[in-house]
Short mmCIF file of C-alpha atoms in Angstrom, two decimals:
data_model
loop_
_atom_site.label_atom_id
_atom_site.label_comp_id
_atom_site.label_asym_id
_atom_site.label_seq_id
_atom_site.Cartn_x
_atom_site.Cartn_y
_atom_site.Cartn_z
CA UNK O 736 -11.95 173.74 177.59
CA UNK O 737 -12.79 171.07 174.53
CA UNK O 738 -9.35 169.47 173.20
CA UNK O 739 -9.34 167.60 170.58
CA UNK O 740 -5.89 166.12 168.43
CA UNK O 741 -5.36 164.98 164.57
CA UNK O 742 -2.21 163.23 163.06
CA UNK O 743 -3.15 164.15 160.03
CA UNK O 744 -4.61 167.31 158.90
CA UNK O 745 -5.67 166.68 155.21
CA UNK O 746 -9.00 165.47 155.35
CA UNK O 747 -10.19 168.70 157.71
CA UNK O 748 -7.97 170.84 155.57
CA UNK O 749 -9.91 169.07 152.50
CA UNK O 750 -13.28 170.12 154.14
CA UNK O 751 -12.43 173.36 154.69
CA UNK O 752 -11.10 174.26 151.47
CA UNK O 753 -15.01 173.08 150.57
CA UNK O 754 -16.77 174.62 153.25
CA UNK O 755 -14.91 178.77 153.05
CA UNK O 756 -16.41 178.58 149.60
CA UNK O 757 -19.61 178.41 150.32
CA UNK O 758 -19.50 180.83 153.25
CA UNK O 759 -16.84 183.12 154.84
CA UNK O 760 -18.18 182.17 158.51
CA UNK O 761 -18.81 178.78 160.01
CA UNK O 762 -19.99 177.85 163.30
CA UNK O 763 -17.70 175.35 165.34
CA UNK O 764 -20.04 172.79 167.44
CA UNK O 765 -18.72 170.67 169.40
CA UNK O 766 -20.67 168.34 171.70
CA UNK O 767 -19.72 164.86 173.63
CA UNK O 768 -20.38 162.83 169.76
CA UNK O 769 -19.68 164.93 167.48
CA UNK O 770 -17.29 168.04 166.46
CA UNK O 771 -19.08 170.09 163.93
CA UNK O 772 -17.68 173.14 161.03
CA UNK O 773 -21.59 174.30 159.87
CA UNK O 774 -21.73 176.77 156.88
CA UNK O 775 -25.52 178.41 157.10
CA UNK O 776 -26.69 180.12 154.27
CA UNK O 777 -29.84 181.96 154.98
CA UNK O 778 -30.61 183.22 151.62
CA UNK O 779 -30.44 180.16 149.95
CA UNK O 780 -32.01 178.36 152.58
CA UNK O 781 -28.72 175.84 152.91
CA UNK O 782 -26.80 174.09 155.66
CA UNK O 783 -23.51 172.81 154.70
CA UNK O 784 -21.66 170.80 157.71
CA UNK O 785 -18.47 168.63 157.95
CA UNK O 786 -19.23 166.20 160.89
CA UNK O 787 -16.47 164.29 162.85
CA UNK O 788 -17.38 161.55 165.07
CA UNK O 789 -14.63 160.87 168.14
CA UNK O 790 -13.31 158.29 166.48
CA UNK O 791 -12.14 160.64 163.15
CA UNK O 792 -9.60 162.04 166.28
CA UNK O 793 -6.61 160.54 167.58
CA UNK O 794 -7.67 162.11 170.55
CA UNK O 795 -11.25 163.68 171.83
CA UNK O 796 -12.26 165.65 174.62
CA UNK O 797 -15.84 167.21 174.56
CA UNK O 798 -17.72 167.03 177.84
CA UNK O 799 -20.21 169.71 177.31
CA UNK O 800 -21.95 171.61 174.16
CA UNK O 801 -20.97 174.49 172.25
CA UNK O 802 -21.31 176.58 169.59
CA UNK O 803 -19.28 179.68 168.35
CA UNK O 804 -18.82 181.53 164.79
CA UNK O 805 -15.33 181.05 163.42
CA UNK O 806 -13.82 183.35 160.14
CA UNK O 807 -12.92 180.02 157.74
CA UNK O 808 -10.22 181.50 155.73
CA UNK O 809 -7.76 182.33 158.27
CA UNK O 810 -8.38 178.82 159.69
CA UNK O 811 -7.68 177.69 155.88
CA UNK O 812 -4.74 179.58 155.24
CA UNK O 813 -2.92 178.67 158.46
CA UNK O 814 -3.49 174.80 157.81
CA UNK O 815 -2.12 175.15 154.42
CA UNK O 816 0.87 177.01 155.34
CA UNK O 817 1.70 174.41 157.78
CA UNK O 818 1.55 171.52 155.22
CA UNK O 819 3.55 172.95 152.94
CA UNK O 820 5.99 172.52 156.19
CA UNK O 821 5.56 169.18 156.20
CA UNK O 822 3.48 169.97 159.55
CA UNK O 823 0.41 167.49 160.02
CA UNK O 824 0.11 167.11 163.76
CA UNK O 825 -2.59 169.32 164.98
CA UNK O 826 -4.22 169.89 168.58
CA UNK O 827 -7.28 171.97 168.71
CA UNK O 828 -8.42 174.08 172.11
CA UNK O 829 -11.84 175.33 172.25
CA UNK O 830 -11.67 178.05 174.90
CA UNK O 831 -15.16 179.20 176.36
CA UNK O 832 -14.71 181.37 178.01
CA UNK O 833 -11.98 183.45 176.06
CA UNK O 834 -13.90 183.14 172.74
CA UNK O 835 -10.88 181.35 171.38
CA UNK O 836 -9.40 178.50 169.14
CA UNK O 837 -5.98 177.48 169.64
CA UNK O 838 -4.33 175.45 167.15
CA UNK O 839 -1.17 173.74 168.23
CA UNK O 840 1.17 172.02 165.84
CA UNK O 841 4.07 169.73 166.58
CA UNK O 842 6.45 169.47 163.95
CA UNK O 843 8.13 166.01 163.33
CA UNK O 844 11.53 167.27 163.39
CA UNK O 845 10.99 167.74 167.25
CA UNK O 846 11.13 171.43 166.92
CA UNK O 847 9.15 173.56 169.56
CA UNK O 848 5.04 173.63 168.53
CA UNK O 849 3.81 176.34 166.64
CA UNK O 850 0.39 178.09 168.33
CA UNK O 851 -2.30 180.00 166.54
CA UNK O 852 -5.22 181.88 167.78
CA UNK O 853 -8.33 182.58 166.21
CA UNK O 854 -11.03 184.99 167.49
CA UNK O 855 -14.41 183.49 168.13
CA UNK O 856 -17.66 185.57 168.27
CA UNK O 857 -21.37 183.97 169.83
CA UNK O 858 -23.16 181.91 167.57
CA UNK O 859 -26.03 180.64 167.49
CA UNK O 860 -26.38 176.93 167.25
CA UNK O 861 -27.81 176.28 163.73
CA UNK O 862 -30.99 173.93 162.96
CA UNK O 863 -29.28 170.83 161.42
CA UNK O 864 -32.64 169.18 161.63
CA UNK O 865 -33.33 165.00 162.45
CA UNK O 866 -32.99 162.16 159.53
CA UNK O 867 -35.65 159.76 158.52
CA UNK O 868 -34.01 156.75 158.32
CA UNK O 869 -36.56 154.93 156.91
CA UNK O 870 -36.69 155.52 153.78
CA UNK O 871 -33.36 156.79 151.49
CA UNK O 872 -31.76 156.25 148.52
CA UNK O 873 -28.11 155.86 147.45
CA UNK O 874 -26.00 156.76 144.62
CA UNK O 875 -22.24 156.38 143.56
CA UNK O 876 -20.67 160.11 143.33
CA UNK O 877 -19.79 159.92 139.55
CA UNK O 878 -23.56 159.23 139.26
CA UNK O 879 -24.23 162.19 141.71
CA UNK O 880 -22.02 164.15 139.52
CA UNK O 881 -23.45 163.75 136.31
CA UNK O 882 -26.63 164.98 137.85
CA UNK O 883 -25.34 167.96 139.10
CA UNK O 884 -23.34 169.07 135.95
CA UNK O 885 -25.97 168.51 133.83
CA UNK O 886 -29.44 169.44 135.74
CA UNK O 887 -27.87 173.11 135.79
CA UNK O 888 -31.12 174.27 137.61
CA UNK O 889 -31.69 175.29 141.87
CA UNK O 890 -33.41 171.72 142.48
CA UNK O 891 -33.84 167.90 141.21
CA UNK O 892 -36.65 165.76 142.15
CA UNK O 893 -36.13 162.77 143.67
CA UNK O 894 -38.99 159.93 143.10
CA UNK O 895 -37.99 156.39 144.12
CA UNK O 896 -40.26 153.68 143.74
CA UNK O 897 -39.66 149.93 145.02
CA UNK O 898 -37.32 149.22 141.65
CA UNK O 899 -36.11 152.59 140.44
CA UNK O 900 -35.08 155.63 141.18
CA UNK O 901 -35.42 159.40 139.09
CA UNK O 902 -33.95 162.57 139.13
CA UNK O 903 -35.54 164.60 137.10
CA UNK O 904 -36.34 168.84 136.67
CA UNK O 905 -37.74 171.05 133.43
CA UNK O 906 -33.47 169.75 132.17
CA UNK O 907 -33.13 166.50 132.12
CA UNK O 908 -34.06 163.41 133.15
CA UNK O 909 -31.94 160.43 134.80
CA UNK O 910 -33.50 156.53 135.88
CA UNK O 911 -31.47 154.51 138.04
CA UNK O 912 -32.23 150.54 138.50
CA UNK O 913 -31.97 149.00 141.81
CA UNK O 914 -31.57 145.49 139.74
CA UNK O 915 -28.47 146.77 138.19
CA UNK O 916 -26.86 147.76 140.81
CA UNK O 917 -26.98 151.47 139.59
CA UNK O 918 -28.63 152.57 143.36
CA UNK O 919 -30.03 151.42 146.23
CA UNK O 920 -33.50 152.46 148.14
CA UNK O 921 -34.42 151.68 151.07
CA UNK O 922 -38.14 152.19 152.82
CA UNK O 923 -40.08 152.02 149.25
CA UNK O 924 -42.62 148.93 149.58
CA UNK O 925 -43.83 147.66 146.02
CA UNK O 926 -46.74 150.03 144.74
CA UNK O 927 -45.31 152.69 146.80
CA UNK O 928 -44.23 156.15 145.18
CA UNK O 929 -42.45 159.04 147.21
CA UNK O 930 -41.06 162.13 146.48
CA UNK O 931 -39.01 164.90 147.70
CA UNK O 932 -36.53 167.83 146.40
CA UNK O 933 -33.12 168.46 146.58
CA UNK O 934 -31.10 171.32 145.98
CA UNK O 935 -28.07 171.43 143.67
CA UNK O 936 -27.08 174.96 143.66
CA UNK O 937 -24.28 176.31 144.40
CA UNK O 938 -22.78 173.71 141.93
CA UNK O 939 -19.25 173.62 143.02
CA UNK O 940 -20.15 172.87 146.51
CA UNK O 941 -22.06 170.15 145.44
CA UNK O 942 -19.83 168.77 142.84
CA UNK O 943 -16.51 168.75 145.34
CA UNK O 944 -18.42 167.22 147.99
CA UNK O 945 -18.64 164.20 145.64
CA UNK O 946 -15.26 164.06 144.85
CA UNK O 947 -14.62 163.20 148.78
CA UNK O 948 -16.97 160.31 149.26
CA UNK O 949 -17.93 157.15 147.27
CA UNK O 950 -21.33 157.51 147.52
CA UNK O 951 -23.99 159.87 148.01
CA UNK O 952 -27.42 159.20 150.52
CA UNK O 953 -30.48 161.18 149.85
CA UNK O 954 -33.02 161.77 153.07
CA UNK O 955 -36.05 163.71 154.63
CA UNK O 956 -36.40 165.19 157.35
CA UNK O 957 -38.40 163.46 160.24
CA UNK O 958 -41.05 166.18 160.23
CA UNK O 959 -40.72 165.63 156.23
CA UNK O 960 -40.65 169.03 155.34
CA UNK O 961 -36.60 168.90 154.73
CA UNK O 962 -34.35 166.95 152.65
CA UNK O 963 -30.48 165.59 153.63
CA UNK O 964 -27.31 165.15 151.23
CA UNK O 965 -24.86 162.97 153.24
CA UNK O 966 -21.49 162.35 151.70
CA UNK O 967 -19.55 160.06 154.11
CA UNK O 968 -15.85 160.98 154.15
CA UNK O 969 -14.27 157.71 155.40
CA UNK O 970 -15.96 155.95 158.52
CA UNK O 971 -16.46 158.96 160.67
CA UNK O 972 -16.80 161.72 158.89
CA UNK O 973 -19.24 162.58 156.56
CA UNK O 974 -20.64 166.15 154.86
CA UNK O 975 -24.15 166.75 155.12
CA UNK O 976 -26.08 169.43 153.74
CA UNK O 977 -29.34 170.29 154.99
CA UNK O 978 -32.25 171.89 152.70
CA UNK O 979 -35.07 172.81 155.30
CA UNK O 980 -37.86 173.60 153.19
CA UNK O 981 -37.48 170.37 150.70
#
């Protein structure tokens, strides 16, 4: 059994609200870092996650690995009802073995708590791939947005250089200046050009994401032949979508 607890429900009820519109099933991975809601979308080629590190819980329990497929909008619909009760505190039970998630709230009126079970089915764990570090580059979200509303196209290249930074498709066209503060890029040596794609379709996923983080970190993939989104979502938490073929 995995057990993990929450005081306060919004920002998972936040990321689901995100997440069941980009997908109707997610996979729940949990291992001993990390608690994991992945949206896979095979035709577009898409990965969609909301990652919680142990310390996003007020209490976590995850001694082994797992992965299962979840249905997202009963989950959804169940969290909302119970903050419209003024219900926040939430304990979640992965159960193996039964192919279960329990969700146990305790009301702060000391009433009794309030369980709900959800049906899991098998899953298999999806390829979330491994970031390059090395070399990234940052934007603010209202910058992220603009890029997304107005691109209107599948994908945006990405071409940093040691001073600058452009997103650009067949659309439009956007610099950014690492003098003025506008982004920052990291692993770009002076004379040095890179380049890689992102995706920015479906636009309302991409566009909410924003809206939950301050900035926005563009990656590749170790093996280079992906690209990474990460929207950080406080100090442990953070959505990160996950284009394979970038």
């Amino acid at each position: 059994m995995l057990m993990f607890r929450l005081e306060r429900l919004d920002p998972l009820l936040d990321a689901i609200n995100i997440l069941v519109r980009f997908g109707e099933n997610g996979n729940i991975e949990c291992c001993p870092s990390m608690f994991s809601i992945i949206v896979p979308h095979h035709y577009l080629e898409l990965n969609v996650a909301f990652q919680m590190m142990p310390q996003f819980f007020n209490h976590f329990f995850s001694n082994n690995t797992h992965s299962s497929k979840i249905l997202l909008q009963p989950l959804l619909i169940t969290l909302k009802r119970m903050k419209q009760h003024q219900i926040t505190s939430l304990s979640l039970f992965v159960l193996k073995l039964l192919h279960r998630l329990v969700l146990k709230f305790s009301s702060p009126r000391n009433e009794l708590p309030l369980i709900r079970k959800f049906g899991m089915m098998c899953a298999t764990k999806e390829d979330m791939g491994n970031i390059d570090f090395g070399t990234f580059v940052s934007i603010d979200s209202q910058r992220f947005r603009r890029i997304v509303t107005e691109c209107r196209d599948y994908f945006v290249r990405v071409t940093p250089t040691h001073s600058h930074v452009r997103f650009s498709n067949e659309i439009k066209e956007f610099i950014f200046c690492k003098e003025g503060g506008e982004c920052i890029i990291g692993g770009v040596g002076k004379g040095a050009v890179t380049e890689f794609l992102i995706p920015i379709y479906p636009t309302h996923i991409f566009y909410n994401i924003s809206f939950q983080a301050e900035r926005v970190w563009l990656f590749k993939s170790s093996d280079n032949r992906g690209t990474f989104i990460v929207a950080p979502v406080g100090l442990f938490a953070q959505f990160v979508i996950y284009f394979p073929l970038g």
